[in-house]
PDB file of C-alpha atoms and ligand atoms in Angstrom:
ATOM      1  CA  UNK A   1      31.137 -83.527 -27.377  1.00 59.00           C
ATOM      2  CA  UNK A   2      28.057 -81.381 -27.652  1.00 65.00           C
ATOM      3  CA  UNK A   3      25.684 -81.306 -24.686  1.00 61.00           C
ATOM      4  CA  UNK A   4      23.209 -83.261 -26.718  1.00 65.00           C
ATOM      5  CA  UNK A   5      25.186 -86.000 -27.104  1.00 60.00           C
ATOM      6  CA  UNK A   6      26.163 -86.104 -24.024  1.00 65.00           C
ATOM      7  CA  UNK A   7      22.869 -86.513 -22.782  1.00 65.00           C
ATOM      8  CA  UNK A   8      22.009 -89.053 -25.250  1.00 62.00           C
ATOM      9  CA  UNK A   9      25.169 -91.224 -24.440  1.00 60.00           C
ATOM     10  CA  UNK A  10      24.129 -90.788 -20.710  1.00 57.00           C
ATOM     11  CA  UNK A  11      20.535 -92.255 -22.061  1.00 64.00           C
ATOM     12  CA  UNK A  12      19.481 -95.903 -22.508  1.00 64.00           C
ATOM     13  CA  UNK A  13      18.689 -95.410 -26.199  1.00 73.00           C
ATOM     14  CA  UNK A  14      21.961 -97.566 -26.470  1.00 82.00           C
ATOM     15  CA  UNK A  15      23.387 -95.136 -29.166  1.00 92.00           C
ATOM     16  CA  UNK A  16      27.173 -96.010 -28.491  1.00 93.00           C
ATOM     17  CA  UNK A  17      30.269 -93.582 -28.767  1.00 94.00           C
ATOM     18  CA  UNK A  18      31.179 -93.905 -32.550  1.00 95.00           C
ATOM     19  CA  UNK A  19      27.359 -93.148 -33.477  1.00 95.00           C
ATOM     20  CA  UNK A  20      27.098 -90.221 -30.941  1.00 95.00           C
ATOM     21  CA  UNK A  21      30.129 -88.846 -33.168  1.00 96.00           C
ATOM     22  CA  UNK A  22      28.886 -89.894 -36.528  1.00 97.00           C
ATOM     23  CA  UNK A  23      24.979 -88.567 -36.627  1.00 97.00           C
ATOM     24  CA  UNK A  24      26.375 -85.725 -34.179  1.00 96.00           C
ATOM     25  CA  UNK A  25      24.533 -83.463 -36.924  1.00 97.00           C
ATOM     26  CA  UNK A  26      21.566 -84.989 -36.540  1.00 97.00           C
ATOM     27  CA  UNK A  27      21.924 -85.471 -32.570  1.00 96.00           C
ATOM     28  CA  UNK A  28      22.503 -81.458 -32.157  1.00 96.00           C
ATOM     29  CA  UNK A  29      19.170 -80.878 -34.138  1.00 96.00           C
ATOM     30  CA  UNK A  30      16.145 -80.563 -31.629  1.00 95.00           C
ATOM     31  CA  UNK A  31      13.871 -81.761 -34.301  1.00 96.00           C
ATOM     32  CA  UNK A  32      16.254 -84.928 -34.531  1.00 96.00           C
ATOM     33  CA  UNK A  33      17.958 -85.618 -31.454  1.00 95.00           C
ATOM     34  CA  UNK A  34      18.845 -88.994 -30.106  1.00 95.00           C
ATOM     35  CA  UNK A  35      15.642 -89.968 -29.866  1.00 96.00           C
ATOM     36  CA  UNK A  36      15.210 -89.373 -33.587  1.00 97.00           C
ATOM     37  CA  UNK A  37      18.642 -91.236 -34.576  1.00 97.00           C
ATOM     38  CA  UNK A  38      17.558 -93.891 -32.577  1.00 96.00           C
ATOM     39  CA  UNK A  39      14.141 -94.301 -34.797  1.00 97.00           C
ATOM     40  CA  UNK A  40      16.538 -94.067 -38.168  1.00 98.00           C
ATOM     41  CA  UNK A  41      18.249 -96.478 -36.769  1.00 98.00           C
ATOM     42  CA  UNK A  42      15.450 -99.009 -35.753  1.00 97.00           C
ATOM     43  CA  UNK A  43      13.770 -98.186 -39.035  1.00 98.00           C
ATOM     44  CA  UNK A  44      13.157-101.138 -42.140  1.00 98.00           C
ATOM     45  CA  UNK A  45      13.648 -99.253 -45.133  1.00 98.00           C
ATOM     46  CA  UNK A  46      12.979-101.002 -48.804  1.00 98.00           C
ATOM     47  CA  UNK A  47      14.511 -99.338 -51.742  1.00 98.00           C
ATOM     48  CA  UNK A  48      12.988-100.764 -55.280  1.00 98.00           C
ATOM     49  CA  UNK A  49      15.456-100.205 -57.677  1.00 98.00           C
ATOM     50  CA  UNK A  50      19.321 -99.722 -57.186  1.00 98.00           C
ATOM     51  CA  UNK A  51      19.459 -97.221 -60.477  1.00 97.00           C
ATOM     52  CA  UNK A  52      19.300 -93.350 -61.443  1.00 97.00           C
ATOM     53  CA  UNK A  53      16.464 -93.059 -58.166  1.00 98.00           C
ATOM     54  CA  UNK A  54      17.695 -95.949 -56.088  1.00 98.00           C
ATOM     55  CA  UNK A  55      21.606 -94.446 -55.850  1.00 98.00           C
ATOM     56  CA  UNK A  56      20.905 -91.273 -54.018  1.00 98.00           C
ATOM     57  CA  UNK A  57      17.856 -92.994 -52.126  1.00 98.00           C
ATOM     58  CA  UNK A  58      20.289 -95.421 -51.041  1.00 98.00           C
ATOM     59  CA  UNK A  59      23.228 -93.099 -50.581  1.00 98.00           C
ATOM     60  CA  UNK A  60      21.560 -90.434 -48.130  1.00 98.00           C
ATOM     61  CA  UNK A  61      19.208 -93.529 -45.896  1.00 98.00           C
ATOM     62  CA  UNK A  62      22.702 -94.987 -45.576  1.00 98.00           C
ATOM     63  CA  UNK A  63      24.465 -92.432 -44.628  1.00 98.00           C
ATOM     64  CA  UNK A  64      21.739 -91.000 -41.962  1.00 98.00           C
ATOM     65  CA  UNK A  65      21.698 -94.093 -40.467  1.00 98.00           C
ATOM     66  CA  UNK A  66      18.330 -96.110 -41.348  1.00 98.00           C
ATOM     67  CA  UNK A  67      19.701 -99.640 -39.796  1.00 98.00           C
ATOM     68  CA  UNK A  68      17.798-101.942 -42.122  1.00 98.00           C
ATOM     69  CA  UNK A  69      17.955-100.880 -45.774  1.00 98.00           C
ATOM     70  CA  UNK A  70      16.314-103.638 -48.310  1.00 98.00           C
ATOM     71  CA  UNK A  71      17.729-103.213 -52.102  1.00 98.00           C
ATOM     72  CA  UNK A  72      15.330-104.880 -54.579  1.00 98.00           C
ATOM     73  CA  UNK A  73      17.161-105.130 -58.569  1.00 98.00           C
ATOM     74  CA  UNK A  74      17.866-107.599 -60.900  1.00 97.00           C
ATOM     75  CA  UNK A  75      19.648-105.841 -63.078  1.00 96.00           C
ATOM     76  CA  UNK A  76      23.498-105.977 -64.157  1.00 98.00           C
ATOM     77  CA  UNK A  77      25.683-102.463 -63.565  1.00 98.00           C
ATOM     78  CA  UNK A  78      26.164-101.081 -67.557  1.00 98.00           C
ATOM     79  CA  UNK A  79      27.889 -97.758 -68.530  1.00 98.00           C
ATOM     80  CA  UNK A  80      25.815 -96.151 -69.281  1.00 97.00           C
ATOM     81  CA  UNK A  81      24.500 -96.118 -66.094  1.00 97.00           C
ATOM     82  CA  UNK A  82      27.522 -94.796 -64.644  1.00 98.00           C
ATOM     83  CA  UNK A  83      26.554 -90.667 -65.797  1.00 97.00           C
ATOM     84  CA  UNK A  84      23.848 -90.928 -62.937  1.00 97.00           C
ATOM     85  CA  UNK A  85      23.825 -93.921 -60.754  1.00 97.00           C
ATOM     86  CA  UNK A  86      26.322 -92.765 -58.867  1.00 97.00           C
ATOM     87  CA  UNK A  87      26.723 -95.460 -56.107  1.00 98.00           C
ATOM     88  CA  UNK A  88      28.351 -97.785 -58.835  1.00 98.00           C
ATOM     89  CA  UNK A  89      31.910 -97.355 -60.293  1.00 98.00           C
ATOM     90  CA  UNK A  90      33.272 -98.165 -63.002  1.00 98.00           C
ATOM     91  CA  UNK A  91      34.681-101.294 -61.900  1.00 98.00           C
ATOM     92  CA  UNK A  92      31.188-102.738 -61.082  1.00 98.00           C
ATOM     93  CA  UNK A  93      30.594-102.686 -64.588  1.00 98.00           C
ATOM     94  CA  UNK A  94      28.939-106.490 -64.598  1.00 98.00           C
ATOM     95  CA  UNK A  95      28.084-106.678 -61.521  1.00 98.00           C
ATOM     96  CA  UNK A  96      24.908-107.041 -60.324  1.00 98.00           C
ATOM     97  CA  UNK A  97      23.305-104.003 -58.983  1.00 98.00           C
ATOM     98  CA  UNK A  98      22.462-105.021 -55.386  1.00 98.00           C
ATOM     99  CA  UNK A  99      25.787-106.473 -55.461  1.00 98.00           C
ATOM    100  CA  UNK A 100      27.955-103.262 -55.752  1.00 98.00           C
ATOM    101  CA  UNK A 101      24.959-101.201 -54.157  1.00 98.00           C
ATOM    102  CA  UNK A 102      25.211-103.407 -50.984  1.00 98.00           C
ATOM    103  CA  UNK A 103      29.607-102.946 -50.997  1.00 98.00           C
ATOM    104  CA  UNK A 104      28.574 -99.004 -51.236  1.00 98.00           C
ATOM    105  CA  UNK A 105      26.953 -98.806 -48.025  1.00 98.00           C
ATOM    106  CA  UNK A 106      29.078-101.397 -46.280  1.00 98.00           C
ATOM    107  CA  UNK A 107      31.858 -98.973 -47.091  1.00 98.00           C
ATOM    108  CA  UNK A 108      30.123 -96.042 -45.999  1.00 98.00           C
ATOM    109  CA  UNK A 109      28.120 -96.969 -43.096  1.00 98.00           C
ATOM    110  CA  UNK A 110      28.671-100.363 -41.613  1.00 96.00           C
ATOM    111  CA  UNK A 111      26.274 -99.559 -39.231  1.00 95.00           C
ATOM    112  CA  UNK A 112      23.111-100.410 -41.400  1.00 98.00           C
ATOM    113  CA  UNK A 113      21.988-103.886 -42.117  1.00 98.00           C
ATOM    114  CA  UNK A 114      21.473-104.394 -46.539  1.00 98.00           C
ATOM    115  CA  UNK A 115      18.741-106.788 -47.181  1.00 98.00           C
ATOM    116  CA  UNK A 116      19.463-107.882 -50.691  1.00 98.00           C
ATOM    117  CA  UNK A 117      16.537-108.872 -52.801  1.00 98.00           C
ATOM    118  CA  UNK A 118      17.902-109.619 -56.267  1.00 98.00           C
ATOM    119  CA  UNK A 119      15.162-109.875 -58.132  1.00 97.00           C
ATOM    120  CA  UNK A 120      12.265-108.185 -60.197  1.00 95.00           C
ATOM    121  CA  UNK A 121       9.102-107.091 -58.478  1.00 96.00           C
ATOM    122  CA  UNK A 122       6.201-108.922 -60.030  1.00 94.00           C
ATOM    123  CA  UNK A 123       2.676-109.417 -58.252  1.00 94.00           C
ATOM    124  CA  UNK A 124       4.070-112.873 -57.053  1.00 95.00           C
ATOM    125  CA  UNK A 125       6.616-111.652 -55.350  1.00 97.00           C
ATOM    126  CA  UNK A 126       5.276-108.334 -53.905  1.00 98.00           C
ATOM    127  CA  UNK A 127       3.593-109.369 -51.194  1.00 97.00           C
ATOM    128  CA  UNK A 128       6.331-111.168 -49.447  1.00 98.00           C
ATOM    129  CA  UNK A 129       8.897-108.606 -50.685  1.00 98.00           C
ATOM    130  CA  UNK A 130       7.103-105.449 -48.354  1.00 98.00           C
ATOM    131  CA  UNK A 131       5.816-107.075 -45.611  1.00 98.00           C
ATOM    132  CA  UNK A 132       7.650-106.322 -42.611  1.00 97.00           C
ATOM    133  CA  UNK A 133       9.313-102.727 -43.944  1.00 98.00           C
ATOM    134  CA  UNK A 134       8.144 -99.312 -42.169  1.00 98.00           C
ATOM    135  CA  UNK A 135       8.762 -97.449 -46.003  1.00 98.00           C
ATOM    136  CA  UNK A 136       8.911 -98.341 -49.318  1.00 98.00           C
ATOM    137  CA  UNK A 137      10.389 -96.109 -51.360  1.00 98.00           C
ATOM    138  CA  UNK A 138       9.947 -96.679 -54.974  1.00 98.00           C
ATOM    139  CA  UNK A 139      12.821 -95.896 -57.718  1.00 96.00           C
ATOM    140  CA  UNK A 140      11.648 -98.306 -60.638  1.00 94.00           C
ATOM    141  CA  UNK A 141      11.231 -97.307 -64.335  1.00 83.00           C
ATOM    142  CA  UNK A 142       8.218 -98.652 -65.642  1.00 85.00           C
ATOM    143  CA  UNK A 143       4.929 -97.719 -65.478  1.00 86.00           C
ATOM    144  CA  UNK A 144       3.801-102.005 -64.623  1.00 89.00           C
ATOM    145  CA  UNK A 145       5.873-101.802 -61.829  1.00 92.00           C
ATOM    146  CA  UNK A 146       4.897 -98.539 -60.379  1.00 93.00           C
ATOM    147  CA  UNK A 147       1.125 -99.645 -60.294  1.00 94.00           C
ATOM    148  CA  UNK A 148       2.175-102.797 -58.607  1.00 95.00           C
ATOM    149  CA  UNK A 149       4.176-100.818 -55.982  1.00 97.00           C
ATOM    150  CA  UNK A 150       1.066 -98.352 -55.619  1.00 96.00           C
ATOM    151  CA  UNK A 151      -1.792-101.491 -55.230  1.00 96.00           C
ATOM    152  CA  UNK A 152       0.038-103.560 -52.806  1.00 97.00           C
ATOM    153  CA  UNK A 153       1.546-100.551 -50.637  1.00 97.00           C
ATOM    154  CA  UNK A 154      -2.089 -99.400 -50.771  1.00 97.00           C
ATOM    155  CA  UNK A 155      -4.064-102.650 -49.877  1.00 96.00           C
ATOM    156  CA  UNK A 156      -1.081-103.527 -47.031  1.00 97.00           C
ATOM    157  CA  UNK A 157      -0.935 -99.868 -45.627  1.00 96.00           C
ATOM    158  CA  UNK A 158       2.465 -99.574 -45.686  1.00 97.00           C
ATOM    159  CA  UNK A 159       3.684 -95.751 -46.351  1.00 98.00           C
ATOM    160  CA  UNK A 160       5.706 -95.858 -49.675  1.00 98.00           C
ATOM    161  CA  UNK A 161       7.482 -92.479 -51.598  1.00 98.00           C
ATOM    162  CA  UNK A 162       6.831 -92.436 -55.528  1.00 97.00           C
ATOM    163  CA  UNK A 163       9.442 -90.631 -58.091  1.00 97.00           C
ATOM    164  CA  UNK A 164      10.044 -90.137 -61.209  1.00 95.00           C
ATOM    165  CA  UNK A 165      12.349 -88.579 -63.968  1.00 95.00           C
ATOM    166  CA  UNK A 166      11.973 -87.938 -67.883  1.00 92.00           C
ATOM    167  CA  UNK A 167      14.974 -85.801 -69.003  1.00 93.00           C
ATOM    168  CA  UNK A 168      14.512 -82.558 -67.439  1.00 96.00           C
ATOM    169  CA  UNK A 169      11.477 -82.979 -65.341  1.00 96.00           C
ATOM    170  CA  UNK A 170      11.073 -84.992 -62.160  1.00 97.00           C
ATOM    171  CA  UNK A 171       8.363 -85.679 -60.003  1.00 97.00           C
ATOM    172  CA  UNK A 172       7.817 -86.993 -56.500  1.00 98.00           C
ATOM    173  CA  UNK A 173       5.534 -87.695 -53.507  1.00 98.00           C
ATOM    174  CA  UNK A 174       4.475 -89.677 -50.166  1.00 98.00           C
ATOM    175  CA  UNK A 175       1.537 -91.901 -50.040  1.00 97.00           C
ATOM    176  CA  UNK A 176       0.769 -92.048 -46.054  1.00 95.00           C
ATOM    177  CA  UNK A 177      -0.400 -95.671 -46.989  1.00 87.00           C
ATOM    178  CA  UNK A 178      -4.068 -94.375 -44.332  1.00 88.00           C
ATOM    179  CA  UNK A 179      -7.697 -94.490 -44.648  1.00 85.00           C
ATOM    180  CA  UNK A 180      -7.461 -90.547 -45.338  1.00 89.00           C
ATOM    181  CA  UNK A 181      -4.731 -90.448 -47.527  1.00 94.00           C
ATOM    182  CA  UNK A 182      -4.867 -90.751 -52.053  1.00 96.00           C
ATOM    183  CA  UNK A 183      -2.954 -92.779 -53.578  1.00 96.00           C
ATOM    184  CA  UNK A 184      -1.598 -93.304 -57.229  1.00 95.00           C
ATOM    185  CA  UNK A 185      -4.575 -94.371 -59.169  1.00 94.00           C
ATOM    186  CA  UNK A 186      -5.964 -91.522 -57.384  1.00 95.00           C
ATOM    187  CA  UNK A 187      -4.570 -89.143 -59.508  1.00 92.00           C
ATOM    188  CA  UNK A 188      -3.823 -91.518 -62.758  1.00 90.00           C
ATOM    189  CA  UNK A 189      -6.413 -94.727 -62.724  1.00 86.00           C
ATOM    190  CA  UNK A 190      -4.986 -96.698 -65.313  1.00 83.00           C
ATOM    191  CA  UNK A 191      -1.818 -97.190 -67.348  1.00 79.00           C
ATOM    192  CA  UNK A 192      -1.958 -95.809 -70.555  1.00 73.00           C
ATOM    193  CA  UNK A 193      -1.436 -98.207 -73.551  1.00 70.00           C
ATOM    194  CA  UNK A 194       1.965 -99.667 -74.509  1.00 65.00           C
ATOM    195  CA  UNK A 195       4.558 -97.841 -75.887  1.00 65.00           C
ATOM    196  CA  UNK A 196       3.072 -94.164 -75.892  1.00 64.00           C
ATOM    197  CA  UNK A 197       5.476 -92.758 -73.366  1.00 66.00           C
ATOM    198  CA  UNK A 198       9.467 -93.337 -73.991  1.00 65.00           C
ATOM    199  CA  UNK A 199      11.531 -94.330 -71.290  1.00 66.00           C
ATOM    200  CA  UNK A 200      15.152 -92.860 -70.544  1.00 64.00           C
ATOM    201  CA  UNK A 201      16.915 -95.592 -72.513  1.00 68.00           C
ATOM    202  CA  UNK A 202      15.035 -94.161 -75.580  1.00 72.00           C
ATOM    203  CA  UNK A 203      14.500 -90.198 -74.760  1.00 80.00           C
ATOM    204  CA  UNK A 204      17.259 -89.499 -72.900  1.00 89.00           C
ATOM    205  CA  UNK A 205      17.440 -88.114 -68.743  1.00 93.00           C
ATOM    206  CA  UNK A 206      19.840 -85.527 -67.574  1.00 95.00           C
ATOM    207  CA  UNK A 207      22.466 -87.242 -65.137  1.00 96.00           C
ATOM    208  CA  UNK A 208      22.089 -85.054 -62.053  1.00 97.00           C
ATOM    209  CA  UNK A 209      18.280 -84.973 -62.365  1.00 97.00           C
ATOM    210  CA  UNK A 210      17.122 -88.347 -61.089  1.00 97.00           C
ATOM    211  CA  UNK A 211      19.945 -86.879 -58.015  1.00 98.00           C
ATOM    212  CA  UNK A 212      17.238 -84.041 -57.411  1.00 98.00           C
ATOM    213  CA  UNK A 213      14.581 -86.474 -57.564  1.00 98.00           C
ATOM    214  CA  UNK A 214      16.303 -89.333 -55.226  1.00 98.00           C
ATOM    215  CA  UNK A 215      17.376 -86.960 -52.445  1.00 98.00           C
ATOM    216  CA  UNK A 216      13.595 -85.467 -52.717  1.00 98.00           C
ATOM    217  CA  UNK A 217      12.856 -89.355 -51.938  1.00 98.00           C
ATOM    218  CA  UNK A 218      15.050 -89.581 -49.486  1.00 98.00           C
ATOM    219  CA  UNK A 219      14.362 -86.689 -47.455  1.00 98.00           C
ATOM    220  CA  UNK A 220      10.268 -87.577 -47.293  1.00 98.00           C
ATOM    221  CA  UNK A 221      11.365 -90.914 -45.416  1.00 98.00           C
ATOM    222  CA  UNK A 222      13.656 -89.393 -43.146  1.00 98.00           C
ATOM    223  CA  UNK A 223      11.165 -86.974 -42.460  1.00 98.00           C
ATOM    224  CA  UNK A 224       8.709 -89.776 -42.486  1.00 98.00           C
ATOM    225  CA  UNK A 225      10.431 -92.071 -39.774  1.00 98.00           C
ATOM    226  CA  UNK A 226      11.612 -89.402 -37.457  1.00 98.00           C
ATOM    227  CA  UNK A 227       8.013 -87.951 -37.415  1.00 97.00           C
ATOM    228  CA  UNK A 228       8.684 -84.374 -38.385  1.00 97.00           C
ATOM    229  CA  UNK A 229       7.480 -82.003 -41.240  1.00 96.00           C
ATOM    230  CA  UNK A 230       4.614 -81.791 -43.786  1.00 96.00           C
ATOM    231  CA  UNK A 231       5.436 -84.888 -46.078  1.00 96.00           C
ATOM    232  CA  UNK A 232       4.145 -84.196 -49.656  1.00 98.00           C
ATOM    233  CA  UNK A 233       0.769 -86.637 -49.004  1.00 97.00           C
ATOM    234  CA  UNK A 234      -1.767 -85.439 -50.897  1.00 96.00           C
ATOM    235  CA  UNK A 235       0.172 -83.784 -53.012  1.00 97.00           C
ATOM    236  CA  UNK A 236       2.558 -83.977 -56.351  1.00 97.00           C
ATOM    237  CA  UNK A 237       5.860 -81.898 -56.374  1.00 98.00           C
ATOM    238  CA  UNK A 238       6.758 -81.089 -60.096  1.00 98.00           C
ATOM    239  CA  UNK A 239      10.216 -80.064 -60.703  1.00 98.00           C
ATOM    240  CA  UNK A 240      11.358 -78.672 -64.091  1.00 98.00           C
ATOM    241  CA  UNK A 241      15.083 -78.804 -64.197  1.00 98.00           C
ATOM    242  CA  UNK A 242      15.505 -76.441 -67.390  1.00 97.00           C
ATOM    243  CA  UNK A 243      13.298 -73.769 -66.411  1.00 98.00           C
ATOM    244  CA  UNK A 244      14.432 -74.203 -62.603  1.00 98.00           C
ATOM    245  CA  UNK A 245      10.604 -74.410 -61.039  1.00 98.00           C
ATOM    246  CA  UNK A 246       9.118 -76.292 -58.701  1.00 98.00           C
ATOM    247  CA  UNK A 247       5.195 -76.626 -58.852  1.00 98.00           C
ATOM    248  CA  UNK A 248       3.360 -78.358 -55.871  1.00 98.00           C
ATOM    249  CA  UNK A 249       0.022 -79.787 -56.900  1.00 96.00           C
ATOM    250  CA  UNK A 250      -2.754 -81.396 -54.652  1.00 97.00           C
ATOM    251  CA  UNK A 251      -4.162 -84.822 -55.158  1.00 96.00           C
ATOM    252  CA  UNK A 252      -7.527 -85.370 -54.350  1.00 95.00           C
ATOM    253  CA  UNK A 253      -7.957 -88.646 -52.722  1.00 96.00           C
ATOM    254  CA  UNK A 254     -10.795 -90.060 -55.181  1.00 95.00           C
ATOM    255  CA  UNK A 255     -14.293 -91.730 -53.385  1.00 95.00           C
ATOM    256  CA  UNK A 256     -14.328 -93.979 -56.787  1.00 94.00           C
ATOM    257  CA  UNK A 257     -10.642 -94.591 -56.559  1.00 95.00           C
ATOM    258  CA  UNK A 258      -9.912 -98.481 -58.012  1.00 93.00           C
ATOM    259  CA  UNK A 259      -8.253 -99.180 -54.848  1.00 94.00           C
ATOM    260  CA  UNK A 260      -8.633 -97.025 -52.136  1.00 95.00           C
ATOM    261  CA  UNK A 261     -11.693 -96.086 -53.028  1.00 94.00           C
ATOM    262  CA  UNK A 262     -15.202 -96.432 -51.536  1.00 94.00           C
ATOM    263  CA  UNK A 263     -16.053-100.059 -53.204  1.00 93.00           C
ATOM    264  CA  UNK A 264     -12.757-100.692 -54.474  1.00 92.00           C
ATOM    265  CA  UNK A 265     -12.524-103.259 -57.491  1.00 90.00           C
ATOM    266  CA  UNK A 266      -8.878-104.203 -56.866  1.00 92.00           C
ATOM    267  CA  UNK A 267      -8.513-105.918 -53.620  1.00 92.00           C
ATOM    268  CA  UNK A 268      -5.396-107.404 -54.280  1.00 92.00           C
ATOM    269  CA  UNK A 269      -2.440-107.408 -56.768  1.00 92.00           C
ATOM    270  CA  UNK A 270      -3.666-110.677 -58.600  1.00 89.00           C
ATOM    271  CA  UNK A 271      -7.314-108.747 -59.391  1.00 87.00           C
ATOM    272  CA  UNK A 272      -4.984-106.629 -62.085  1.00 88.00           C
ATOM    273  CA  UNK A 273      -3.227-107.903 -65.185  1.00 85.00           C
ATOM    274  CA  UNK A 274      -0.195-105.894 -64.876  1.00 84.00           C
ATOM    275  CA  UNK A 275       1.756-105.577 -68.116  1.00 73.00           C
ATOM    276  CA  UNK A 276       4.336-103.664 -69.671  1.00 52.00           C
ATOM    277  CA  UNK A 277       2.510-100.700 -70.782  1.00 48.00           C
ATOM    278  CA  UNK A 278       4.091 -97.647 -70.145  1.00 31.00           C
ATOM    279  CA  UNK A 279       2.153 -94.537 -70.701  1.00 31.00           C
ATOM    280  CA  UNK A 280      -0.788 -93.361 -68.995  1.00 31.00           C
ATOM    281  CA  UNK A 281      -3.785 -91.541 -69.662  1.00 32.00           C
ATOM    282  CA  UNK A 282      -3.073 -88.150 -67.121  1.00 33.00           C
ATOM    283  CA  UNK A 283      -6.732 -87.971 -66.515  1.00 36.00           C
ATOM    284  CA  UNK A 284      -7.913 -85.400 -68.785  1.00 36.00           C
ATOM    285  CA  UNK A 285      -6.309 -81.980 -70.112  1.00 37.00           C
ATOM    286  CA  UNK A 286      -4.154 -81.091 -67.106  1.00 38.00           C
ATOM    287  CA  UNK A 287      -1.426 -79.326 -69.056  1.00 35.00           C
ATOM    288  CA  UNK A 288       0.367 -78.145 -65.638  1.00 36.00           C
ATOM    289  CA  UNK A 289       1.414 -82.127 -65.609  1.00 36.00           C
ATOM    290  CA  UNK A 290       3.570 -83.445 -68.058  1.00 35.00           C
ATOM    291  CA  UNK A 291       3.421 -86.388 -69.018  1.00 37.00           C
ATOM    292  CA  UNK A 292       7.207 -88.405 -66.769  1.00 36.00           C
ATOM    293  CA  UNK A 293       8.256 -91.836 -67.205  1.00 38.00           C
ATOM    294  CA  UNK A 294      10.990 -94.269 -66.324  1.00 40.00           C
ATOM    295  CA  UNK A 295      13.264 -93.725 -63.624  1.00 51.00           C
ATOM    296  CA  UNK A 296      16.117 -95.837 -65.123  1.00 59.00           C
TER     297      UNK A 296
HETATM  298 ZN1   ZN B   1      -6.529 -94.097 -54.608  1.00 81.52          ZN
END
């Protein structure tokens, strides 16, 4: 046993044996430590969506030890899921995906406490869905849902982690949820109209890509909880698969910003008529951003 652990078993941050041994990697690390497992493992994660995002998301938090992990899906487990959601198996074909999500990290980590929340996020639901978690981290595929997730993580001030895949090219980033911080609508106001940007069902995504994506995800709340790092607030990491590039792009938080603006119009999730609409207007002739969707 490592003089690290040691110390930490000799602590009163009531990490016992079996965890001393299994986050040992974590306990060696200065920038960890006990004192650092001990904060994954008081931590209230919620993971939206249990698909291409929500696997890895769920796989790595699991596996590093965030104690309370909250799955939010209603969807069934199809095959064709099964080339990148890589928590599910073929025999969860079915199955509902909080279901065979929660069995995954039972079998990997009983030490962490799945919240299931089978259902889809909607602006009636939101509210009570976040309230209480430290992080959200959002792994949906729609463009309704990712405005939803942006207004009420905004308006409650809860920290959330956006991503996003469309077949080669990902993109992710950290919204500190603070007065200082952008958010979203920041950098894209408004949904763009129905229909105008396919999804992965209909264009396609490269299996390991929302893997890239997920662990990007999953690394910003680790670093996030454990209080280490530059997290990407305030800024968009673009990452092109094909040509192997990653771009890092700042967001300006925006004083006319729909809501966290200066005199925001939305002041809660019912102010907005969320829909299905699923492109968005990229605010202007940006050409270094292209144009992601869906996160299926
Ligand atoms: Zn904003």
């Amino acid at each position: 046993m490592s003089f690290r652990c040691e110390e930490a078993l000799m602590s009163d941050l009531d990490l016992d044996p079996t965890q001393l041994d299994r986050y040992s990697r974590h306990i060696i690390m200065d920038d960890v430590g006990p004192e650092g497992q001990k904060a994954l493992l008081d931590a209230e994660v919620l993971v939206l969506g249990a698909g291409g995002l929500g696997a890895p998301i769920i796989q790595y938090l699991a596996a590093a030890g965030v104690g309370t992990l909250g799955i939010a899906d209603d969807d069934e487990v199809e095959l064709s899921n099964l080339q990148r959601q890589v928590i599910h198996g073929n025999d969860d074909v079915g199955r509902k995906k909080v279901d065979s999500a929660a069995d995954f990290v039972e079998q990997l980590n009983p030490d962490i406490d799945v919240r299931k929340h089978e259902l889809r996020v909607r602006p009636d639901n939101i509210e009570d869905l976040i309230d209480g978690y430290d992080f959200v981290v959002d792994g949906t595929d729609n463009f309704a849902t990712r405005y939803l997730v942006n207004d009420a993580c905004t308006l409650a001030g809860i920290p959330f982690s956006h991503g996003s895949i469309f077949k080669f090219e990902g993109q992710v980033t950290t919204f500190a949820g603070d007065d200082g911080s952008p958010c979203y609508r920041c950098l894209f106001p408004e949904a763009p109209p129905a229909g105008m940007v396919p999804n992965c069902a209909t264009a396609g995504v490269l299996g390991v890509l929302p893997g890239t994506v997920g662990c990007l995800q999953a690394t910003e709340t680790v670093k996030h909880i454990i209080g280490e790092g530059e997290s990407l607030d305030g800024s968009m990491l673009f990452f092109d698969a094909l040509d192997m590039e990653f771009d890092k792009v700042e967001i300006p938080k925006r004083d006319d910003c729909p809501v966290c603006g200066d005199d925001p119009a939305i002041e809660s999730v019912h102010d907005v008529e969320y829909s299905a609409s699923c492109a968005i207007d990229v605010g202007g002739d940006d050409e270094s951003e292209p144009e992601i969707e869906a996160s299926d």
